Short mmCIF file of C-alpha atoms in Angstrom, two decimals:
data_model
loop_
_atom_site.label_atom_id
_atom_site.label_comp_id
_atom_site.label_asym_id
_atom_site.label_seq_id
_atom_site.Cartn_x
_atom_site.Cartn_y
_atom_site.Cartn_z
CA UNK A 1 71.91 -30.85 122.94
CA UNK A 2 74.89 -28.58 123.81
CA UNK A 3 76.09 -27.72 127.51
CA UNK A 4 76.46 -24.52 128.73
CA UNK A 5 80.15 -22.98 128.52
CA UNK A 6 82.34 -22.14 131.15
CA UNK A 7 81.48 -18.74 130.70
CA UNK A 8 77.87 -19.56 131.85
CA UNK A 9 78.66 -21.29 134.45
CA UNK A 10 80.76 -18.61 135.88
CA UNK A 11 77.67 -15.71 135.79
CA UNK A 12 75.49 -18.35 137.54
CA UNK A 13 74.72 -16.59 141.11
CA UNK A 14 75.36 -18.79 143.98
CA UNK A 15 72.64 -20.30 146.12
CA UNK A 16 72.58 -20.95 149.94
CA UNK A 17 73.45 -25.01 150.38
CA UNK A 18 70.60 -25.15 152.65
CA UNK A 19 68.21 -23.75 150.29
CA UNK A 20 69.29 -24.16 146.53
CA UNK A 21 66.31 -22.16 145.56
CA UNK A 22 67.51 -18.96 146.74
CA UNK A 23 70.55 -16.46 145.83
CA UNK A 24 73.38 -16.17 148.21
CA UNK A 25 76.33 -13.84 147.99
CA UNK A 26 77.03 -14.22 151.47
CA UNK A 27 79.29 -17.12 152.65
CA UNK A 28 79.89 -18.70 156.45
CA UNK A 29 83.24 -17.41 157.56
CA UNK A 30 84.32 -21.43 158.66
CA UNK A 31 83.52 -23.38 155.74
CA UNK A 32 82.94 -20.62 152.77
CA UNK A 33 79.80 -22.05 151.90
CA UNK A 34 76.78 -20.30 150.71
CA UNK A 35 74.56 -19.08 153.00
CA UNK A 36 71.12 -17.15 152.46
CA UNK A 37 69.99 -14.71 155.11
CA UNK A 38 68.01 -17.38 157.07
CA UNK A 39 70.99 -19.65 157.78
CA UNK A 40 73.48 -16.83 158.80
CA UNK A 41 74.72 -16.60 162.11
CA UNK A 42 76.41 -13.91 163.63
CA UNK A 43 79.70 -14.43 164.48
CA UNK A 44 82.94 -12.66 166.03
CA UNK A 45 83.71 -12.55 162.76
CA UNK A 46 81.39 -12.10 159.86
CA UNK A 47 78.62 -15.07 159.69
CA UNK A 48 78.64 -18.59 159.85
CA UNK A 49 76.25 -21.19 159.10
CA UNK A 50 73.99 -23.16 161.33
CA UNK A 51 76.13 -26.46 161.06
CA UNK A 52 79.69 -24.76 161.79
CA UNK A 53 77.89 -22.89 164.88
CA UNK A 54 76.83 -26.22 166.47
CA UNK A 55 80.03 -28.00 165.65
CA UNK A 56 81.99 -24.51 167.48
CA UNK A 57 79.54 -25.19 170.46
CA UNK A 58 81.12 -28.88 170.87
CA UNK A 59 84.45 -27.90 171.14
CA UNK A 60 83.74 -24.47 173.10
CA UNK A 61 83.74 -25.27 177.17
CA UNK A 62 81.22 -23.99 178.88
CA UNK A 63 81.94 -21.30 181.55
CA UNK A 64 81.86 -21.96 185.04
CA UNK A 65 81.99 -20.83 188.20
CA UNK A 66 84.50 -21.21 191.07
CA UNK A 67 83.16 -24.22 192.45
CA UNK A 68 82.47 -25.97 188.73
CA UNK A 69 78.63 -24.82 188.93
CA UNK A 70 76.87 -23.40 185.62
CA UNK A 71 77.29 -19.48 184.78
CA UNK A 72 73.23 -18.62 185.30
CA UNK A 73 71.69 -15.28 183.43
CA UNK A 74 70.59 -14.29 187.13
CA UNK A 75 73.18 -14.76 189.62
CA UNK A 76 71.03 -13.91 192.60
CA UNK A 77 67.77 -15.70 192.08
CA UNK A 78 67.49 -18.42 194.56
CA UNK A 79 69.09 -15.53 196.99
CA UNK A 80 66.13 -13.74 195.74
CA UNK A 81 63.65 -16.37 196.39
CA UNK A 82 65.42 -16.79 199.95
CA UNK A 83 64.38 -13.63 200.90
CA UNK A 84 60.31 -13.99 199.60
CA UNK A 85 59.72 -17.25 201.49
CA UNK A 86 60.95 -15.30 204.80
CA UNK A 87 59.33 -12.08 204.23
CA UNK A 88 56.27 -14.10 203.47
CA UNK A 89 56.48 -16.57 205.95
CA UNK A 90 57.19 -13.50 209.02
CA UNK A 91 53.80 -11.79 207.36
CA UNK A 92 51.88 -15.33 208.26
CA UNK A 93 53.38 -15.00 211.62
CA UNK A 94 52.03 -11.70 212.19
CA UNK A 95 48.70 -12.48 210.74
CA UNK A 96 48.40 -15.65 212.83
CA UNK A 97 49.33 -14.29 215.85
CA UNK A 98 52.39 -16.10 216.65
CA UNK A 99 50.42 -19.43 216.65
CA UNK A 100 52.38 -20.22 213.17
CA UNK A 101 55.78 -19.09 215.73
CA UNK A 102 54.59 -21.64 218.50
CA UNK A 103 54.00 -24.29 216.01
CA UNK A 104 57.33 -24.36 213.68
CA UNK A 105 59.47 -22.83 216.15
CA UNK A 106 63.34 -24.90 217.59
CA UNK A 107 62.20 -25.93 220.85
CA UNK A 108 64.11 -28.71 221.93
CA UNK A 109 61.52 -30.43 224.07
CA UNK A 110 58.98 -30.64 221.20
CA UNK A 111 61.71 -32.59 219.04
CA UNK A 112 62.61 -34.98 221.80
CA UNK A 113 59.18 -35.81 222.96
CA UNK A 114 57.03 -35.41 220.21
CA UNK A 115 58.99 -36.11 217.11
CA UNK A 116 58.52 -33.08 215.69
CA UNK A 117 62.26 -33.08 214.03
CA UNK A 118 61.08 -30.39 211.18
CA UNK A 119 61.19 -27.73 213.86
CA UNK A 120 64.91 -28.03 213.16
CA UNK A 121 64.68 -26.70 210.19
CA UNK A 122 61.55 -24.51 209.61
CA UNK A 123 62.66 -21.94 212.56
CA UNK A 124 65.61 -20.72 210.45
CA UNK A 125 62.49 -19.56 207.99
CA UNK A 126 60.60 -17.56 211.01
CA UNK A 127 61.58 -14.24 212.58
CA UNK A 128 60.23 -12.61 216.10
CA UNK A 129 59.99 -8.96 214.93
CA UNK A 130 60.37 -6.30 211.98
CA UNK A 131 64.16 -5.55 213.12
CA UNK A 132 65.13 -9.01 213.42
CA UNK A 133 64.03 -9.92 209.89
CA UNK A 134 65.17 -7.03 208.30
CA UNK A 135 68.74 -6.85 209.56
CA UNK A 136 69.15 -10.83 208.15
CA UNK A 137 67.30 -10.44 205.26
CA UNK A 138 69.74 -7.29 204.76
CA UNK A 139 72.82 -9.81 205.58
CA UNK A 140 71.49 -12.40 203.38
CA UNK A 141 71.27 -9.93 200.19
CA UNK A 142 74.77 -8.71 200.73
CA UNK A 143 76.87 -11.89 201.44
CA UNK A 144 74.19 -13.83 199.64
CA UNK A 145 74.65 -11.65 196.36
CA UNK A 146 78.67 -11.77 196.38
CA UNK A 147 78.84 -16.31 197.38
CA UNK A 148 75.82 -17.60 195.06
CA UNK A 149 77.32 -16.49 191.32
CA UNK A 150 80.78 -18.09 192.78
CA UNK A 151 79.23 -21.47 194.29
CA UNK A 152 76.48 -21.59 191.82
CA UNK A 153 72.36 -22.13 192.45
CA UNK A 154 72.70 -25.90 193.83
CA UNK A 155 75.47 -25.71 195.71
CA UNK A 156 74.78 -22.03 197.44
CA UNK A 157 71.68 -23.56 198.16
CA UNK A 158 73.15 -26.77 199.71
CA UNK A 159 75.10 -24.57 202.09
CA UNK A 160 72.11 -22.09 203.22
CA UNK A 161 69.68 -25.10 204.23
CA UNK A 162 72.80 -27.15 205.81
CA UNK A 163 74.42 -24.33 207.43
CA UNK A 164 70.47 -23.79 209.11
CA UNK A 165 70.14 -27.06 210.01
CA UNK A 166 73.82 -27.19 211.51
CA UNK A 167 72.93 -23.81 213.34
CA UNK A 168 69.89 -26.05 215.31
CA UNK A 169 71.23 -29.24 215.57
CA UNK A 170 74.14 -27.35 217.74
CA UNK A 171 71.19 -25.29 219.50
CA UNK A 172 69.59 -28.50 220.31
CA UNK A 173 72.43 -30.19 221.65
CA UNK A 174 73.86 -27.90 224.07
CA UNK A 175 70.47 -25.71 224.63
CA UNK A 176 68.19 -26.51 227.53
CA UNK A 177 65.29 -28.11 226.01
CA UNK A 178 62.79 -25.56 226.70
CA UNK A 179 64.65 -23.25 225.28
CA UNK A 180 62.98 -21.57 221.75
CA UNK A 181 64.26 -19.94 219.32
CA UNK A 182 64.25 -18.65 215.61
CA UNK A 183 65.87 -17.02 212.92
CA UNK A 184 67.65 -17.56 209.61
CA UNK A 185 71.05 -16.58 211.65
CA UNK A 186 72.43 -19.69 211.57
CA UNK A 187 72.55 -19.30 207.85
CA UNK A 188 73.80 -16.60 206.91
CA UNK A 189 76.75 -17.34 209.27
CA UNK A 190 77.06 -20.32 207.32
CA UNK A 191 77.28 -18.25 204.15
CA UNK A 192 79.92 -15.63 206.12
CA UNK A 193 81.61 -19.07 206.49
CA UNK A 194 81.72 -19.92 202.70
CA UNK A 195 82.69 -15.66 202.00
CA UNK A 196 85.91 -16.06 203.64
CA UNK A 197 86.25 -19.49 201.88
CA UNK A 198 85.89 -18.04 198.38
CA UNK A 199 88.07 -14.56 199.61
CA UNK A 200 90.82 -17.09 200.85
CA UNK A 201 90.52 -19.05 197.34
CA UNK A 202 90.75 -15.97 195.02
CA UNK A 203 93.51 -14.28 197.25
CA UNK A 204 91.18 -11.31 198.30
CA UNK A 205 91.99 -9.30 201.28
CA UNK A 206 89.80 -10.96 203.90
CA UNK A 207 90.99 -8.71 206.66
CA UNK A 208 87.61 -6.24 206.70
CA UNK A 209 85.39 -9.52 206.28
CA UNK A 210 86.70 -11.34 209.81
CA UNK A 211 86.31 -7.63 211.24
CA UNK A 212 82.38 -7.91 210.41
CA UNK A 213 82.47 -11.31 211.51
CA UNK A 214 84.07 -10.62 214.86
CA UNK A 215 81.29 -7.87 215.35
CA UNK A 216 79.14 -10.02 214.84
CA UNK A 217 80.14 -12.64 217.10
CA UNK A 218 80.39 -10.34 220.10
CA UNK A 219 76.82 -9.10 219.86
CA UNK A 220 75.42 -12.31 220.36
CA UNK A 221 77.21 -12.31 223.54
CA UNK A 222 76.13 -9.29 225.01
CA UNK A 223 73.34 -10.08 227.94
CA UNK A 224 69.66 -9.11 227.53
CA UNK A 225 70.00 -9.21 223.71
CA UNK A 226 68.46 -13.36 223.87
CA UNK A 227 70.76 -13.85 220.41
CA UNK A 228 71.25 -17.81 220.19
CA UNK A 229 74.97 -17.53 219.24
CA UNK A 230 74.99 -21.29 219.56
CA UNK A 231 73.38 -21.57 216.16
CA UNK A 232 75.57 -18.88 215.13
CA UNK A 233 78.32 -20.98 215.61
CA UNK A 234 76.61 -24.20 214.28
CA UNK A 235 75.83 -22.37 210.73
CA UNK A 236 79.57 -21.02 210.69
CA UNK A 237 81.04 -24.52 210.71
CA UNK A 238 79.35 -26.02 208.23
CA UNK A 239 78.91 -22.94 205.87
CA UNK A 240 83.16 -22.92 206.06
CA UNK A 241 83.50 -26.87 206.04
CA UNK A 242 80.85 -27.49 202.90
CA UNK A 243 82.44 -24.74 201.06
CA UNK A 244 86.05 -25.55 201.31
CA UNK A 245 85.45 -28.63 199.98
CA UNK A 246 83.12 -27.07 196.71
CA UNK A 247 85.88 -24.90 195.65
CA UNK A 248 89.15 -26.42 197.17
CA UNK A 249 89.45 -30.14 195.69
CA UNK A 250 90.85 -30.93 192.19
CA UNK A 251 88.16 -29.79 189.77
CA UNK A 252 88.03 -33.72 188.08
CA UNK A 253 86.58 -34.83 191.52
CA UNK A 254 85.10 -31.59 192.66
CA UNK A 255 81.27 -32.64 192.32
CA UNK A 256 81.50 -35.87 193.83
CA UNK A 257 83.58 -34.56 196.80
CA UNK A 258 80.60 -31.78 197.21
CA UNK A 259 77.75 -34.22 197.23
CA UNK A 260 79.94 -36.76 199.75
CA UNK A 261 80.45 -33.74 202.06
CA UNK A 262 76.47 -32.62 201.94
CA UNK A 263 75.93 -36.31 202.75
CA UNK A 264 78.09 -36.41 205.33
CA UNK A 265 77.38 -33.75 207.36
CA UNK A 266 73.62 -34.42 207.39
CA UNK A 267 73.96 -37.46 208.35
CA UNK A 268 75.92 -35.61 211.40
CA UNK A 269 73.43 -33.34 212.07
CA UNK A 270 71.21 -36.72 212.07
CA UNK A 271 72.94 -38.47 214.45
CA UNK A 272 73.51 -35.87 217.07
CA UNK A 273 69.71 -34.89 216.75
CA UNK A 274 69.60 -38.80 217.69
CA UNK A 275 71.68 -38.75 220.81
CA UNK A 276 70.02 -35.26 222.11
CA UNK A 277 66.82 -36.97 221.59
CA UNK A 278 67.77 -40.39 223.46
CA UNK A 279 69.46 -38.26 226.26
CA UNK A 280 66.60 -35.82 226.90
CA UNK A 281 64.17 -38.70 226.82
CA UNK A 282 66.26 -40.73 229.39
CA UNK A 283 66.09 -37.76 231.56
CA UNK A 284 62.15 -38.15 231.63
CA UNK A 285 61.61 -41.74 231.88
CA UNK A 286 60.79 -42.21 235.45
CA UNK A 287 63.93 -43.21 236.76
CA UNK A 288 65.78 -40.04 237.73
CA UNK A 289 64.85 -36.34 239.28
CA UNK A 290 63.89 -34.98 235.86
CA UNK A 291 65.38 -31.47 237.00
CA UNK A 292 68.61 -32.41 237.87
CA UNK A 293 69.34 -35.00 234.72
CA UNK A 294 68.11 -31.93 232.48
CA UNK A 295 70.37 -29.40 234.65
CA UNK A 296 73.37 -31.91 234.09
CA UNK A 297 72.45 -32.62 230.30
CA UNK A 298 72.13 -28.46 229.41
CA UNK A 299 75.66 -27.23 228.45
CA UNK A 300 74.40 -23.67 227.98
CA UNK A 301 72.25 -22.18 230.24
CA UNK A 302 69.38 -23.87 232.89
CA UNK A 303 66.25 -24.98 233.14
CA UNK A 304 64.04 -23.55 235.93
CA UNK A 305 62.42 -25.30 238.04
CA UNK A 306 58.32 -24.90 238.94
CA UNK A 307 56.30 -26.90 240.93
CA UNK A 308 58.36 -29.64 240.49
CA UNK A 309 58.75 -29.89 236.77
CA UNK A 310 61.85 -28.02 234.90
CA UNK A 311 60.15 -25.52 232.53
CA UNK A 312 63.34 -24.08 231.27
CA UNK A 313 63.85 -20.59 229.59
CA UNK A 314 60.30 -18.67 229.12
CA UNK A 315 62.04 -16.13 226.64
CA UNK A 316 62.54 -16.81 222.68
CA UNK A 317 66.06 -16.68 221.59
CA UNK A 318 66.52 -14.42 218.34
CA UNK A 319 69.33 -15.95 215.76
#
């Protein structure tokens, strides 16, 4: 038996490691191996091989976002899906004749007395005519599209339903309880909120935001207009609060300080849903003049009075 000579062995072509069966003249631009064109991965730089790419993806960090949240291909989709639920939910509305309005409505009364807490929430999804939608929904796709890529899908999303809730909890607490009202307002004041947050963090100019903001504020203050700047104000607050926290403490504690301030302040909203409740059922118990205990209890605005029994306001309050 002889062996082959050196000579040989040098005109042997090279074959990919992966596949020794097949011819290779290619090699990964890491680890110079053989690769055939199965196993090649583009690279910066030439090709590598499959192995090199997944050992570059361990030590590569993943990009993030302001707050710490994952870079997504779509940076507007639960903004997106935001603005489908409402649009949907305002054309059940119109098809059911308001009855879907008077159901899921904020009216403070129907909370207090018959538990119906969800009311909180579900009125920031419902809208009392074409203008009103369309100049949120409008609001929601502009500040909407420039805070979710920065905050992220989970968080942004965190702030929209807490700023709502916020927005009604502060409705509730101040509003006479027979006052109704609806809107997705309170929300995307929350999300103004967590605008100028982000602006402030990155050292934007913020001067042209606070001017849209002070606008805005103003209008719901002009009579005849029924805009529930209460939950305006409510949505603000938290929107700014929740969001300082998300992209203002040290990034090693960053997530757990964002889930302890969710937790926090709905467990606020919570508890002053709680006392509202206690206070406007101790104004109906039997052992006061239920007109003047509501009167007293109703910070903004009064309940009217007819035949004896406080009906409060008889107009819906946009938001």
């Amino acid at each position: 038996m002889t062996e082959p000579s050196s000579d040989d062995a040098a005109s042997t072509p090279p074959t990919c490691y992966r596949h020794p069966g097949r011819e290779s003249h290619i090699r990964c631009a890491r680890c110079d191996r053989a690769i055939c064109p199965d196993c090649m991965v583009s690279a910066a730089v030439g090709f590598q091989c499959p192995e090199c790419v997944d050992e570059g993806r361990k030590t590569t960090r993943e990009a993030r976002n302001l707050a710490g949240g994952a870079i997504h291909g779509d940076p507007m989709l639960v903004t997106k899906i935001l603005i489908g639920i409402n649009v949907a939910l305002f054309m059940v509305q119109v098809a059911t004749d308001d009855r879907v309005t008077s159901r899921f409505a904020m009216q403070g009364l129907a909370v207090a007395l018959e538990g119906e807490w969800w009311r909180l929430m579900t009125s920031a999804f419902l809208h009392t005519g074409i203008t009103h939608i369309a100049l949120n929904m409008l609001a929601l796709w502009l500040i909407g599209g420039a805070v979710e890529p920065r905050l992220g899908r989970w968080r942004y999303l965190t702030v929209y339903l807490l700023s709502a809730l916020g927005g009604s909890v502060l409705s509730y607490a101040v509003d006479s309880p027979f006052q109704a009202s609806v809107g997705a307002s309170g929300a995307v004041f929350g999300l103004f909120g967590a605008l100028f947050v982000l602006m402030r963090r990155l050292r934007f100019e913020v001067g042209g935001l606070i001017s849209i903001m002070v606008i805005n504020v103003v209008i719901g203050f002009i009579p005849g207009l029924n805009i529930n700047w209460r939950a305006h104000l409510g949505g603000l607050i938290v929107g700014t609060v929740l969001t300082a926290v998300m992209v203002y403490t040290p990034q090693s504690r960053r997530l757990a300080a964002s889930v302890v301030a969710s937790v926090v302040v709905l467990v606020g909203c919570v508890g002053v849903t709680v006392w509202r409740t206690d206070q406007i059922n101790s104004c109906l118990d039997g052992s006061q003049n239920p007109n003047t205990c509501l009167d007293d209890i109703t910070i903004v605005g009064a309940s009217a009075v007819v035949g004896g029994v406080a009906t409060g306001a008889a107009v819906e309050a946009s938001r």
